[in-house]
mmCIF file of C-alpha atoms in Angstrom:
data_model
loop_
_atom_site.group_PDB
_atom_site.id
_atom_site.type_symbol
_atom_site.label_atom_id
_atom_site.label_comp_id
_atom_site.label_asym_id
_atom_site.label_seq_id
_atom_site.Cartn_x
_atom_site.Cartn_y
_atom_site.Cartn_z
ATOM 1 C CA ILE D 159 63.072 135.198 71.173
ATOM 2 C CA ILE D 160 59.339 135.889 71.386
ATOM 3 C CA LEU D 161 58.938 133.761 74.510
ATOM 4 C CA PHE D 162 61.944 135.465 76.071
ATOM 5 C CA PHE D 163 60.436 138.915 75.552
ATOM 6 C CA ALA D 164 57.008 137.731 76.689
ATOM 7 C CA GLY D 165 58.608 136.556 79.925
ATOM 8 C CA PHE D 166 60.493 139.829 80.226
ATOM 9 C CA PHE D 167 57.269 141.810 79.799
ATOM 10 C CA TYR D 168 55.505 139.615 82.369
ATOM 11 C CA LEU D 169 58.250 140.104 84.920
ATOM 12 C CA SER D 170 58.477 143.838 84.335
ATOM 13 C CA SER D 171 54.705 144.298 84.689
ATOM 14 C CA VAL D 172 54.341 142.488 88.017
ATOM 15 C CA LYS D 173 55.418 145.460 90.131
ATOM 16 C CA ASN D 174 52.184 147.500 89.943
ATOM 17 C CA LEU D 175 49.579 145.650 87.904
ATOM 18 C CA SER D 176 46.806 148.113 88.737
ATOM 19 C CA GLU D 177 48.550 150.821 86.689
ATOM 20 C CA ILE D 178 47.345 150.924 83.079
ATOM 21 C CA HIS D 179 50.853 150.838 81.569
ATOM 22 C CA GLN D 180 51.825 147.739 83.537
ATOM 23 C CA LEU D 181 48.545 146.056 82.629
ATOM 24 C CA ALA D 182 49.178 146.879 78.963
ATOM 25 C CA LYS D 183 52.590 145.189 79.161
ATOM 26 C CA ASN D 184 50.951 142.161 80.763
ATOM 27 C CA VAL D 185 48.290 141.987 78.042
ATOM 28 C CA MET D 186 50.952 142.354 75.337
ATOM 29 C CA ALA D 187 52.961 139.500 76.847
ATOM 30 C CA SER D 188 49.832 137.345 77.067
ATOM 31 C CA VAL D 189 48.938 138.009 73.435
ATOM 32 C CA MET D 190 52.473 137.081 72.378
ATOM 33 C CA LEU D 191 52.174 133.850 74.360
ATOM 34 C CA TRP D 192 48.711 133.091 72.955
ATOM 35 C CA ILE D 193 49.925 133.539 69.378
ATOM 36 C CA ILE D 194 52.842 131.138 69.876
ATOM 37 C CA ALA D 195 50.672 128.592 71.705
ATOM 38 C CA GLY D 196 47.936 128.851 69.069
ATOM 39 C CA MET D 197 50.409 128.213 66.275
ATOM 40 C CA GLN D 198 51.785 125.198 68.143
ATOM 41 C CA ILE D 199 48.310 123.772 68.761
ATOM 42 C CA PHE D 200 47.477 124.232 65.063
ATOM 43 C CA ALA D 201 50.764 122.541 64.092
ATOM 44 C CA ILE D 202 50.086 119.574 66.383
ATOM 45 C CA ILE D 203 46.590 119.112 64.935
ATOM 46 C CA THR D 204 47.690 119.373 61.305
ATOM 47 C CA GLU D 205 50.661 117.038 61.810
ATOM 48 C CA SER D 206 48.504 114.352 63.422
ATOM 49 C CA ILE D 207 46.065 113.933 60.518
ATOM 50 C CA PRO D 208 48.175 112.705 57.556
ATOM 51 C CA GLY D 209 49.660 109.215 57.640
ATOM 52 C CA GLY D 210 53.345 108.444 57.782
ATOM 53 C CA GLU D 211 55.620 107.728 54.854
ATOM 54 C CA GLU D 212 54.918 103.999 54.936
ATOM 55 C CA GLY D 213 51.175 104.307 55.619
ATOM 56 C CA GLY D 214 48.136 105.588 53.840
ATOM 57 C CA TRP D 215 46.803 109.061 53.349
ATOM 58 C CA ILE D 216 45.203 109.318 56.788
ATOM 59 C CA ASN D 217 46.940 108.405 60.018
ATOM 60 C CA THR D 218 45.881 105.444 62.145
ATOM 61 C CA TRP D 219 44.138 106.008 65.479
ATOM 62 C CA GLU D 220 47.301 105.132 67.433
ATOM 63 C CA GLY D 221 49.419 107.427 65.270
ATOM 64 C CA PHE D 222 46.858 110.195 65.652
ATOM 65 C CA LEU D 223 46.910 109.975 69.449
ATOM 66 C CA SER D 224 50.699 109.650 69.638
ATOM 67 C CA ALA D 225 51.047 113.076 67.995
ATOM 68 C CA TYR D 226 49.526 114.643 71.128
ATOM 69 C CA SER D 227 52.045 113.167 73.558
ATOM 70 C CA PRO D 228 54.681 115.302 75.322
ATOM 71 C CA PRO D 229 57.128 117.056 75.115
ATOM 72 C CA TYR D 230 55.342 120.366 74.765
ATOM 73 C CA ILE D 231 56.861 123.791 74.222
ATOM 74 C CA PRO D 232 56.784 126.213 77.188
ATOM 75 C CA ALA D 233 54.064 128.349 75.583
ATOM 76 C CA LEU D 234 51.575 125.479 75.868
ATOM 77 C CA ILE D 235 52.468 124.917 79.509
ATOM 78 C CA LEU D 236 52.130 128.626 80.358
ATOM 79 C CA LEU D 237 48.901 129.099 78.393
ATOM 80 C CA PRO D 238 46.454 128.366 81.273
ATOM 81 C CA PHE D 239 48.387 130.624 83.645
ATOM 82 C CA SER D 240 48.275 133.515 81.186
ATOM 83 C CA LEU D 241 44.488 133.517 81.348
ATOM 84 C CA ALA D 242 44.775 135.384 84.664
ATOM 85 C CA THR D 243 45.344 138.469 82.520
ATOM 86 C CA VAL D 244 41.755 138.207 81.295
ATOM 87 C CA TYR D 245 40.595 138.361 84.925
ATOM 88 C CA TYR D 246 42.614 141.518 85.584
ATOM 89 C CA VAL D 247 41.261 143.209 82.457
ATOM 90 C CA TYR D 248 37.655 142.458 83.420
ATOM 91 C CA ALA D 249 38.281 143.446 87.052
ATOM 92 C CA ARG D 250 39.675 146.786 85.904
ATOM 93 C CA GLU D 251 36.604 147.484 83.761
ATOM 94 C CA LYS D 252 34.243 147.031 86.718
#
């Protein structure tokens, strides 16, 4: 639901991004996306450290690296593209 509304806010703010209200919607959508992506990155890191049920306390190197393989959620894929919002915020300040 959060990703749906973040996408809705992105699409509704595209019309006139130089207006402060549209930029605020874009920033709000980016923050929503960053929160979801940050939680997913934290979950991937914390799930890769402990070993499996049959192994020891700490995961093997192969098991550690396999935790970072795809599939990824859409928030992680859209994360680099949402950084364009930072550019628009700094461009508006200058």
